[in-house]
Every structure is written in structure tokens, then in C-alpha cells.
XYZ file of C-alpha atoms in Angstrom:
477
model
C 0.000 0.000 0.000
C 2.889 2.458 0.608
C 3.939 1.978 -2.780
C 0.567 3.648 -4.009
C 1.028 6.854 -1.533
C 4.730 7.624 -2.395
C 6.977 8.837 -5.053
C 10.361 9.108 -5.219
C 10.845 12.861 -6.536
C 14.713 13.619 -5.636
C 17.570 11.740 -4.637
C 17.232 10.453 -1.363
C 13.905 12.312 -0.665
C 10.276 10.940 -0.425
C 7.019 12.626 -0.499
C 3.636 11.700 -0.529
C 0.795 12.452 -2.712
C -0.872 15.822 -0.748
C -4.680 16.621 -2.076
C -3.956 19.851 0.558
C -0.751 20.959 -1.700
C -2.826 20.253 -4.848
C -5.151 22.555 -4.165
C -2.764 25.384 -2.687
C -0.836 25.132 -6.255
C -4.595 25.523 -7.935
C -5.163 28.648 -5.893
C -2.308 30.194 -6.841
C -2.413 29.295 -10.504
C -6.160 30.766 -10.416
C -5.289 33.897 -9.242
C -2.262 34.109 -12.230
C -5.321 32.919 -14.699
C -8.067 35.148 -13.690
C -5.557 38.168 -13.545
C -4.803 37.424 -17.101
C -8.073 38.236 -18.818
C -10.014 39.844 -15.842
C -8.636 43.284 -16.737
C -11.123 43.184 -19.762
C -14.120 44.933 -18.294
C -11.965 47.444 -16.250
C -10.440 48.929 -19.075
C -12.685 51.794 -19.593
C -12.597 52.937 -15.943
C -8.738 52.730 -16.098
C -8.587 54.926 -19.315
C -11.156 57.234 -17.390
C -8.730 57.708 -14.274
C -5.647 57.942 -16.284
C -6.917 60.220 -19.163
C -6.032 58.120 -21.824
C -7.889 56.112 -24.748
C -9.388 52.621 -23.956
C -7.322 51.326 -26.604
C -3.891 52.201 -24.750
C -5.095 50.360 -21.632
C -4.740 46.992 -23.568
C -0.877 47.337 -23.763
C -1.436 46.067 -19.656
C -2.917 43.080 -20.581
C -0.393 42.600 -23.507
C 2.722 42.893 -21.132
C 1.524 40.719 -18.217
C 0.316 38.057 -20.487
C 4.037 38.282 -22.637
C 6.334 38.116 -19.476
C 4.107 34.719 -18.458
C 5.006 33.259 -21.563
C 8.645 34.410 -21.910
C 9.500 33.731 -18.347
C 7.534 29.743 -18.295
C 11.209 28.963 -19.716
C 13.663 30.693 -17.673
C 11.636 29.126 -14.325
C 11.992 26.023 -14.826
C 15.807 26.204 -14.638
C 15.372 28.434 -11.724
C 13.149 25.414 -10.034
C 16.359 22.990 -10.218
C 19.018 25.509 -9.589
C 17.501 27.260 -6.080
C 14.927 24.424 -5.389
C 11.212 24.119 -6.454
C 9.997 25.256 -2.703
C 12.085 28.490 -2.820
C 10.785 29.650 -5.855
C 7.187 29.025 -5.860
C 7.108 31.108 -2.283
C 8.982 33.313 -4.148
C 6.933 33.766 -6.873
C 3.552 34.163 -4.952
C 5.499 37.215 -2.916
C 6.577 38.564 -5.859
C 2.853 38.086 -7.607
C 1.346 39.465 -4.527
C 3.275 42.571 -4.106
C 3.062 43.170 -7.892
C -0.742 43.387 -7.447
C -0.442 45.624 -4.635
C 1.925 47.910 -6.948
C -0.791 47.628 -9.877
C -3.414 49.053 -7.462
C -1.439 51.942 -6.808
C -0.448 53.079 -10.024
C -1.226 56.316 -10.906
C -0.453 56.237 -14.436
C -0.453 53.924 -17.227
C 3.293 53.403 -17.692
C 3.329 52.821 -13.530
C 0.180 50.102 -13.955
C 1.937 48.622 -17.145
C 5.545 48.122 -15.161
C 3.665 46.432 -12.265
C 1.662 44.378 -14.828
C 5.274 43.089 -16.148
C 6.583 42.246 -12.387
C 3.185 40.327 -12.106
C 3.571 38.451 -14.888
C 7.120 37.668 -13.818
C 5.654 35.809 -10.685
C 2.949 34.457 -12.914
C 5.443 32.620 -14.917
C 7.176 30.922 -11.791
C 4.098 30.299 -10.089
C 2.517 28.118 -13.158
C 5.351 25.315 -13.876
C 7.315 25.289 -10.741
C 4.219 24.942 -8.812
C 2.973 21.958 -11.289
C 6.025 20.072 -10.770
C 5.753 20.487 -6.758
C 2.556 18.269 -7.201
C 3.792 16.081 -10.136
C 6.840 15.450 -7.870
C 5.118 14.356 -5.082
C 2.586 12.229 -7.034
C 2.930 8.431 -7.709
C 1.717 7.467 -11.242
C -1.481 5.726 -9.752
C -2.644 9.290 -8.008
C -2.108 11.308 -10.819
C -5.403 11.816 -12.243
C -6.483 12.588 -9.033
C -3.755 15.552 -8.798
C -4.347 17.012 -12.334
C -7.801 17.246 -11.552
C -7.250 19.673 -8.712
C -4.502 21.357 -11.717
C -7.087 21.761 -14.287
C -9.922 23.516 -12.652
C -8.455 27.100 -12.511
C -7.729 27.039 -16.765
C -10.972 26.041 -16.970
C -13.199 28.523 -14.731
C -11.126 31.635 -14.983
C -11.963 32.575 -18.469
C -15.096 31.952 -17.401
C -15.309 34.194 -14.688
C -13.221 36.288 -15.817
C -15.847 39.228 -17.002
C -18.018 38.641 -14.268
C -15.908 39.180 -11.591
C -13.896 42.310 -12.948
C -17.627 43.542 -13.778
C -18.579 43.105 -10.281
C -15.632 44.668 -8.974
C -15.630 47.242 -11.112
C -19.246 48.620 -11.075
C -19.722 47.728 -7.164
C -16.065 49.237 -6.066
C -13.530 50.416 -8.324
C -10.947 48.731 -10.686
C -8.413 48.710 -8.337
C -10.008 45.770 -6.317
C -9.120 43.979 -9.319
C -6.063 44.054 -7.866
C -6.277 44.509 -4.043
C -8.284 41.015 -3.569
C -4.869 39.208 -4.313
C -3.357 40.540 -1.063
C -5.434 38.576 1.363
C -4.931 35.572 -1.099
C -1.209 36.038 -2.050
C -0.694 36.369 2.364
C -2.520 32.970 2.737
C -1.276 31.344 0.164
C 2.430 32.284 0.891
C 1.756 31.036 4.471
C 0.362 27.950 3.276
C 3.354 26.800 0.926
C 5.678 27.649 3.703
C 3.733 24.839 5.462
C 3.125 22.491 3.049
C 5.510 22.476 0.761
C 8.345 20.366 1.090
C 11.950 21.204 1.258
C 14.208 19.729 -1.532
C 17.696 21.463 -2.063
C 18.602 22.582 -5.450
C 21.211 21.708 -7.917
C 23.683 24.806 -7.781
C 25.596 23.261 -10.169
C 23.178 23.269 -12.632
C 24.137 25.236 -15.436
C 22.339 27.667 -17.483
C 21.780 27.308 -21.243
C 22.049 30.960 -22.663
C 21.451 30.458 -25.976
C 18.584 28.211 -25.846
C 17.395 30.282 -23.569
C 17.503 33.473 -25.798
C 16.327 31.826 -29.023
C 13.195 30.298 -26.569
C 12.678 33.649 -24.770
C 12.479 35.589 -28.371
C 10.704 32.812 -30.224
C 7.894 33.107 -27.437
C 7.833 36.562 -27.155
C 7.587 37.004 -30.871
C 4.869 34.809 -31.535
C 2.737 36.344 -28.587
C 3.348 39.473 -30.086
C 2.508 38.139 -33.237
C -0.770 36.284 -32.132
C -2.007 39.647 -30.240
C -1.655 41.700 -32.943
C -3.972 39.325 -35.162
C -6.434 39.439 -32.254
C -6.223 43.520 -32.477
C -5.152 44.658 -36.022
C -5.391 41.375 -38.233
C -4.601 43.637 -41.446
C -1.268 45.102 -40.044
C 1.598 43.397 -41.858
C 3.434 43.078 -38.488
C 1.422 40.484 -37.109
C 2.536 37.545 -39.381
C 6.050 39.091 -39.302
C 6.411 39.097 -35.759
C 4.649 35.313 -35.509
C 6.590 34.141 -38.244
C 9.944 35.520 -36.650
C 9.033 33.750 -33.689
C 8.932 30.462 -35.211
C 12.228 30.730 -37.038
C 13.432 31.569 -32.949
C 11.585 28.540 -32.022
C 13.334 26.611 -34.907
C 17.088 27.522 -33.906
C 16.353 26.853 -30.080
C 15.262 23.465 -31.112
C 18.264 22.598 -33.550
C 20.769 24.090 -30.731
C 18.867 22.039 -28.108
C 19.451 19.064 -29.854
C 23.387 19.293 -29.636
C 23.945 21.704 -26.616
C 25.748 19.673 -23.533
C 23.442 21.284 -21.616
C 20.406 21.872 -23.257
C 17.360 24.327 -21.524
C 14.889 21.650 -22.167
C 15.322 18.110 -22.553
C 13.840 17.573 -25.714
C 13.285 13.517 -25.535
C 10.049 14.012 -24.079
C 8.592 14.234 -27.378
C 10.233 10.639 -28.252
C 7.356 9.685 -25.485
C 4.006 9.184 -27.699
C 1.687 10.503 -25.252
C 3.338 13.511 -24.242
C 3.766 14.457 -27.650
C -0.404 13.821 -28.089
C -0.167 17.153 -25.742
C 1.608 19.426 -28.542
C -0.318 17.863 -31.648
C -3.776 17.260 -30.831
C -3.735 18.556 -27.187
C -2.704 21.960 -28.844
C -5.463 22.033 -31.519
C -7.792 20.968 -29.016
C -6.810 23.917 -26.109
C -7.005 26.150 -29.234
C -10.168 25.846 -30.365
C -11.540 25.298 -26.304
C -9.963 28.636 -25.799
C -12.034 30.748 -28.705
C -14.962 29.624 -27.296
C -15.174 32.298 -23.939
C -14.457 35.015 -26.745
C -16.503 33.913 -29.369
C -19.847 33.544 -27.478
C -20.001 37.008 -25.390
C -19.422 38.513 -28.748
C -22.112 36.890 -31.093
C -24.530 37.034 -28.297
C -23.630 40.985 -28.087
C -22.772 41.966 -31.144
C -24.591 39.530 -33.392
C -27.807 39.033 -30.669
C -27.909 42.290 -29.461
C -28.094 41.267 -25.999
C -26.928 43.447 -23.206
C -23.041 42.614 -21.272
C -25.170 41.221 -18.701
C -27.345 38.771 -20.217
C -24.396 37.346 -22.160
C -22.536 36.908 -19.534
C -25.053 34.911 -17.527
C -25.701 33.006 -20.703
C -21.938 32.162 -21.019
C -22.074 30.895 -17.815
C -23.622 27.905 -18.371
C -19.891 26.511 -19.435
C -18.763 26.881 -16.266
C -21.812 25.140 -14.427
C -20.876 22.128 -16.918
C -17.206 22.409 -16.014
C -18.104 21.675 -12.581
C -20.933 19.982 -13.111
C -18.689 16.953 -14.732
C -15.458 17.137 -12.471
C -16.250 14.569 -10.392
C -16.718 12.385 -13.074
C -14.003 12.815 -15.182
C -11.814 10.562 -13.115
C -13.980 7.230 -12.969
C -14.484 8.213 -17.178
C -11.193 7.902 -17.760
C -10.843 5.081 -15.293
C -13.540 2.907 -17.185
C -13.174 4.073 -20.736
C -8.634 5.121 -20.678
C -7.314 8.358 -22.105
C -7.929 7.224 -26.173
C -11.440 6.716 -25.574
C -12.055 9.519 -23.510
C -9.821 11.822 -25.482
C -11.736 11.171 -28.918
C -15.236 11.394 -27.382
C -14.452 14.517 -25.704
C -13.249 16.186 -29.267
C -16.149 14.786 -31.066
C -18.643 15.999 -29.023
C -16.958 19.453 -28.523
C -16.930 19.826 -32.580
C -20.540 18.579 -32.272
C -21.314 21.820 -29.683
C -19.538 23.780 -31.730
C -21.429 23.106 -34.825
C -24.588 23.605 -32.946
C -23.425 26.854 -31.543
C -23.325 27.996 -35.061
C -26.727 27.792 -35.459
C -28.022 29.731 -32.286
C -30.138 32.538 -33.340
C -31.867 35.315 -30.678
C -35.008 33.499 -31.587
C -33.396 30.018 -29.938
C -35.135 28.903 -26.714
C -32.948 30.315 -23.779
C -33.236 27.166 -22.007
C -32.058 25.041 -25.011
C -29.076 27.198 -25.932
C -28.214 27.282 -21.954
C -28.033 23.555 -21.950
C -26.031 23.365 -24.960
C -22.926 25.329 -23.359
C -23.700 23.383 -20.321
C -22.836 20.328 -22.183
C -19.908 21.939 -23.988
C -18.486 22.919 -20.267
C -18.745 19.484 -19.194
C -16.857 17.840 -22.813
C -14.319 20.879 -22.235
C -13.550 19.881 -19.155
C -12.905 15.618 -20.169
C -10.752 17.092 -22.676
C -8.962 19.169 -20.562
C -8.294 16.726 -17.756
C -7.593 13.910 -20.111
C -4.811 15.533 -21.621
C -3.159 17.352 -18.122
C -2.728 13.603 -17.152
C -1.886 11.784 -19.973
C 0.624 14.381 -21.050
C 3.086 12.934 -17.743
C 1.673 9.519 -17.992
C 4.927 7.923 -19.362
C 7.441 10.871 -18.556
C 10.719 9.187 -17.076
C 11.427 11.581 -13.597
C 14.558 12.665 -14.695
C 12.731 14.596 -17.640
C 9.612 15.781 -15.618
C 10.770 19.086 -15.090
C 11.518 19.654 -19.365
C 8.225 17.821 -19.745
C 6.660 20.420 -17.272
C 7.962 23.240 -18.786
C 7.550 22.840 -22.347
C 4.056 21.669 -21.271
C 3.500 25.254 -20.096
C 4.776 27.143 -22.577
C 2.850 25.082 -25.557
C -0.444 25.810 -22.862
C 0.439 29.914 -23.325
C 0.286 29.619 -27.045
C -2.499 27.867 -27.442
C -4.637 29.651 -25.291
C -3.159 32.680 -27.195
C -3.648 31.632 -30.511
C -7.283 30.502 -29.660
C -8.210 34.256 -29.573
C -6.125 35.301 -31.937
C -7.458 32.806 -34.747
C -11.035 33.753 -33.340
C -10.732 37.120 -34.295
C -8.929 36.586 -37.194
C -11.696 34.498 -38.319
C -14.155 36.468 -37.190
C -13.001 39.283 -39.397
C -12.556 36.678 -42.844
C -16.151 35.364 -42.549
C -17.087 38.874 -41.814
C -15.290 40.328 -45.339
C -16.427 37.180 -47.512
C -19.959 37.930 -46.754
C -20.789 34.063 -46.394
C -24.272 35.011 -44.186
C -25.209 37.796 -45.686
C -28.084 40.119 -43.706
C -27.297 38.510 -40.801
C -25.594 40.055 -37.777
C -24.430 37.177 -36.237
C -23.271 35.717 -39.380
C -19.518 36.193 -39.015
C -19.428 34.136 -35.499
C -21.134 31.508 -37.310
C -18.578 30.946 -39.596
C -16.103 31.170 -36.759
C -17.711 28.249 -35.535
C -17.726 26.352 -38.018
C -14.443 26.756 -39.085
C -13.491 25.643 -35.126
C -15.579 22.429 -35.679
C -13.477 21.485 -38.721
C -10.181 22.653 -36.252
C -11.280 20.289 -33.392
C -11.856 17.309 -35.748
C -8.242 17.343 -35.761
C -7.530 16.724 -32.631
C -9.820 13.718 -32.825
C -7.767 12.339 -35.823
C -4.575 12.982 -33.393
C -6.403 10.987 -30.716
C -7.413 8.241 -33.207
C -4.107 7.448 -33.269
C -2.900 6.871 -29.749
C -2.400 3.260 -28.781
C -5.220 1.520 -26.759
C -3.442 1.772 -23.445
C -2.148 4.718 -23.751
C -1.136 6.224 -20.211
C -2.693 2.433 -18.518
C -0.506 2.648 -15.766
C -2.326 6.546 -14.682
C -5.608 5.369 -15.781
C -5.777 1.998 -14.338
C -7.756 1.021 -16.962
C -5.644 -2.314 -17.776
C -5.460 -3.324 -14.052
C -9.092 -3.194 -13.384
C -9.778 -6.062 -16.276
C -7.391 -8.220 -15.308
């Protein structure tokens, strides 16, 4: 029985698998997620106080959600060179403080600095806190830790707009903010209790270059993907993406040949790790559109007010929690491949259907359709957070880890980005004519035909795939 309740996660250090420590990490990583779109609906009140256009404001959003992604690399080296507990209590001091700087800005350049410091303890917070669980999590307890993981990715777009709406209309912006102290305190007193003590490596050395060519390639493709969310038509946007990739590309190739490469780059030799960064990413894509796709048609192709789209949109999240406790005995009964393919299918299948909402729909029948697509966005979601480590040798779980969360940045990013990109095709090609709505339709659509691609990826896995998380193989013998 001890053999089911402990991992081996260092040399000559044991821990056990801690539901309390999964759910600190989950905390923390909902506070980085919520901060990262919540900002939204305060942006008009913040260009009000600072006497500036609303578009300016949305260089705050830009730079906290940049310095996540470029700094996802750099932590994980930081992780094994100081030691995973050091850093995570770091981060969440530096996160918290950062908020407390944001709500005291008195211009825009002050708010956007903070915003960048914030993001900074975003980017440790994410990975090095995943690996503290993954660490301290046999295989057979896995799914049981990634659900605790997954919920915060999944409600925090969600919530997103309502909170910062509440906030904003019942208080003032800056609450946006100031709700992280009391959070970032308890938290930060919580991993100093719970999380266990593992020295670091300080001989670990740093790999400059791949770091560089990582750092820019990321950078330049967020850049790249926010522009096409914000001025599609400016030539800038595919330059900057496409200079990003040709970053990406070098890091790789030096990777492969450094003696002591950033990331260990084997992990993708394992088949169902690599089902994370082919179908995994097409499927967090398209999942991520959908919390900016539906306000929008419902407001700007329904006519309905902020308010009654956002109620409607929250049907996804009552079908994200609706289904958590299920997801585990799912994947249990049916394994990952099963699960992973039904999960696609059925989102396609709610996105197709979401194309042909109209205002004259029955409230209660379009409510229950993104109730269902919360609950197959959240199989999806969990099935791939565990499979992803399922067959990950330790010695690569931090690489695994970290390229995890970088590839989770982009995808989310490029989800809006290719929404509003699309959004603005359908909308110039005229497809629905006299029809308001018409545009998000075809956005739909086209995300249908994006997610049946991550079923083909999923088609492919072998039958077993990730057994020995799942438990599917031991429970019919």
C-alpha cells in the first residue's frame, strides 16, 4: 500500500501524494489565470482615471500576459538551480506585491511596469508549482492531482468578465487588484507549510542560448498572435509570428546538440506527451475561442446586453463543474484514447450547434447546450493534463513540465487570436449575408473542422495509452 502513496521525486527524498498541496498550487495558478483576462471589463474605468484612450489600456494586458510566456522557460531552470519550494514562495510574494503595486499606479506606464513584475511571478508560479505536485505524485494518483490542476484554466476565463464587472461597477478597478493581497498572504503562508523542502542543484548550469532563441521565439509569436487578435490587417502580425517560429526553430536545432540543453527535448520521443503538442494543442485552441466567441455573437450579433451574455456564457462553467467529479472514474472505465476522442467529437458537435443559435433560440435550449460543452471541455482538458506525464521518465519531468507550459500559453493565445482573425474573414467574404451574427457563425464552423483534428490525433494513440495513470488495464485483469 505504501507503494501507491509515495513517489520518489529527488535523490534520497520521499514525499507523498498531498490533495492539501494540490489545491494550494490551484489557488495560486487561479489567481495568475483570472488576472490574465479579468482586466477586460476594467479597461474603460482605467482609461477614465488615467486620461487616456481605452485602446492604450490593452498594452497592460499585452505585457503581463508576454512576461508569463517568456519567463515559463527561464523558471523552470530556476526550479532545479535554487529548489522548487524556494521559488514558488517566491513567486507568490513577488505576484502578490506586484498586485499591490498595480493598485497603486497612478499612471499607465506605472500600472503597465507592475503588470510586467506580475507576470514575472505568474510565470514561476505556473510550472514550478505543477512540478511540486507532479513530484510528489505516484503514477497511480495522478489523475487525481491534475484534476485539482485543471480547474483554474478552466473557470477563470469563465469568470473572468463577471468578476472584474462586479468589482468594477460595485467598487472600483483597483479591487481587481487589491483582492490578491489577502490571497497572495494565505497562500504564501500555506506553501511555507506544506511544501516540502528539496535542495537545489547549484551546479546546474544555465543554457544561454537556448534560452535566448526560446525567450524571443515566445515573445515574438505572442506578439505576433495579439496583434492578429487587435489589427489582423497590419503586416506586423505575421512578421512578428513568423519571426518567432524561425526563434523557435534555432532553439530546437541548438537544443538538440547543446551539452546542456534548456529543455530536454526527448520528451517528445514519449508518444503521449507528444499527443499534448499535436492534438492537445489544436484541441486547447479551439476550447480557448470559445469564452471570446460567445459574449461577442450574443452581443454583437444578438444584441443582448453585457449582462445577459454573460449569464448566458455561464452555463460553461456550471458544466465544467458539473462533470469534475466524473471525469476521473471516465477515464478510469473508458482510458485516455477513448475519452480523449469522445471529448473532441462531441466538442466539434457543440460547436457546430453553436453555429446555429439565433436570438429566436429557446434560452433554455441554448443554456443547456454550453452546459454540455463545459462538461466535454472539461474531459478534454483533464484527459490531456494527465496523460501528457503519464509515461514521462522523472529525470525529464521538469523539461516535460515546462515545455508543457509554454505550448499551454500559445495555445490559449492563438485561440483568440485565430477567433478574431476568423471572425473578421467570414465577416469580409460575406458568407451570411443580412445577418448580424453571421460572421461568429462561420467562426464556428471553421473551429468544428479545427477540433476534428484533434480527434484524428487521438485516433491514433495506442489503446493503453497512459494504462498505468488510468488503471484502466489493471481493473480487467
Amino acid at each position: 500500500m505504501a507503494a501507491s502513496n509515495t513517489v520518489d521525486s529527488a535523490p534520497g527524498t520521499t514525499q507523498a501524494w498531498s490533495p492539501r498541496l494540490a489545491l494550494l498550487v490551484a489557488a495560486t495558478f487561479f489567481m495568475e489565470f483570472l488576472d490574465g483576462t479579468v482586466l477586460t471589463t476594467a479597461i474603460p474605468n482605467i482609461a477614465a482615471d488615467f486620461h487616456v484612450p481605452a485602446a492604450d489600456v490593452n498594452i497592460t494586458m499585452t505585457a503581463y500576459l508576454l512576461t508569463v510566456a517568456m519567463g515559463i522557460p527561464f523558471s523552470g531552470w530556476l526550479a532545479e538551480r535554487l529548489g522548487a519550494r524556494r521559488v514558488f514562495c517566491l513567486a507568490i510574494a513577488i505576484f502578490t506585491l506586484a498586485s499591490l503595486a498595480c493598485s497603486l499606479s497612478q499612471d499607465l506606464t506605472l500600472l503597465t511596469l507592475s503588470r510586467v513584475v506580475q507576470g514575472f511571478g505568474g510565470a514561476m508560479m505556473v510550472p514550478v508549482g505543477t512540478l511540486l505536485v507532479l513530484r510528489g505524485t505516484p503514477k497511480a494518483d495522478l489523475l487525481r492531482a491534475t484534476a485539482f490542476l485543471v480547474w483554474p484554466g478552466l473557470l477563470a476565463p469563465v469568470l473572468a468578465p463577471l468578476v472584474g464587472g462586479a468589482l468594477t461597477t460595485y467598487l472600483s478597478w483597483h479591487w481587481i487588484f487589491l483582492i490578491n493581497l489577502p490571497l497572495g498572504v494565505a497562500a504564501f503562508i500555506a506553501a511555507l507549510r506544506l511544501v516540502p523542502s528539496v535542495a537545489g542543484d547549484r551546479d546546474r548550469r544555465l543554457d544561454w542560448l537556448g534560452l535566448l532563441l526560446t525567450t524571443l521565439g515566445v515573445g515574438a509569436v505572442v506578439v505576433g498572435l495579439e496583434l492578429v487578435s487587435t489589427h489582423p490587417e497590419a503586416a506586423w502580425a505575421a512578421l512578428s509570428a513568423g519571426l518567432g517560429l524561425v526563434f523557435l526553430t534555432c532553439a530546437v536545432l541548438w537544443m538538440r546538440r547543446a551539452p546542456h540543453p534548456l529543455f530536454d527535448l526527448g520528451v517528445f520521443r514519449t508518444r503521449t506527451f507528444r499527443a499534448m503538442a499535436t492534438g492537445g494543442f489544436a484541441y486547447r485552441l479551439t476550447i480557448s475561442s470559445v469564452p471570446f466567441l460567445l459574449p461577442l455573437m450574443f452581443q454583437a450579433g444578438f444584441g443582448w446586453s453585457p449582462l445577459h451574455a454573460g449569464a448566458m456564457v455561464a452555463a460553461v462553467f456550471i458544466g465544467n463543474i458539473g462533470i469534475k467529479p466524473a471525469t476521473t472514474p471516465l477515464i478510469r472505465r473508458f482510458g485516455f484514447r477513448a475519452m480523449l476522442v469522445f471529448a473532441s467529437l462531441a466538442s466539434a458537435a457543440t460547436f457546430a450547434l453553436c453555429a446555429l443559435l439565433t436570438p429566436d433560440t429557446p434560452q433554455p435550449l441554448t443554456f443547456a447546450l454550453l452546459v454540455c460543452s463545459g462538461a466535454f471541455r472539461s474531459i478534454g482538458f483533464s484527459a490531456y493534463a494527465s496523460v501528457q506525464y503519464a509515461d514521462i521518465a522523472p529525470a525529464q519531468l521538469t523539461s516535460a513540465n515546462s515545455v508543457s507550459a509554454t505550448l499551454v500559453q500559445l495555445a490559449t493565445g492563438s485561440g483568440i487570436a485565430v477567433g478574431a482573425l476568423l471572425i473578421r474573414v467570414f465577416d469580409g467574404l460575406s458568407t451570411f449575408p443580412d445577418d448580424s451574427a453571421g460572421p461568429f457563425r462561420g467562426a464556428f464552423l471553421a473551429m468544428t473542422v479545427l477540433m476534428l483534428a484533434s480527434t484524428a490525433d487521438s485516433l491514433f494513440l495506442p489503446r493503453h495509452a497512459g494504462a498505468e495513470v488510468s488503471q484502466r488495464k489493471a481493473q480487467r485483469v
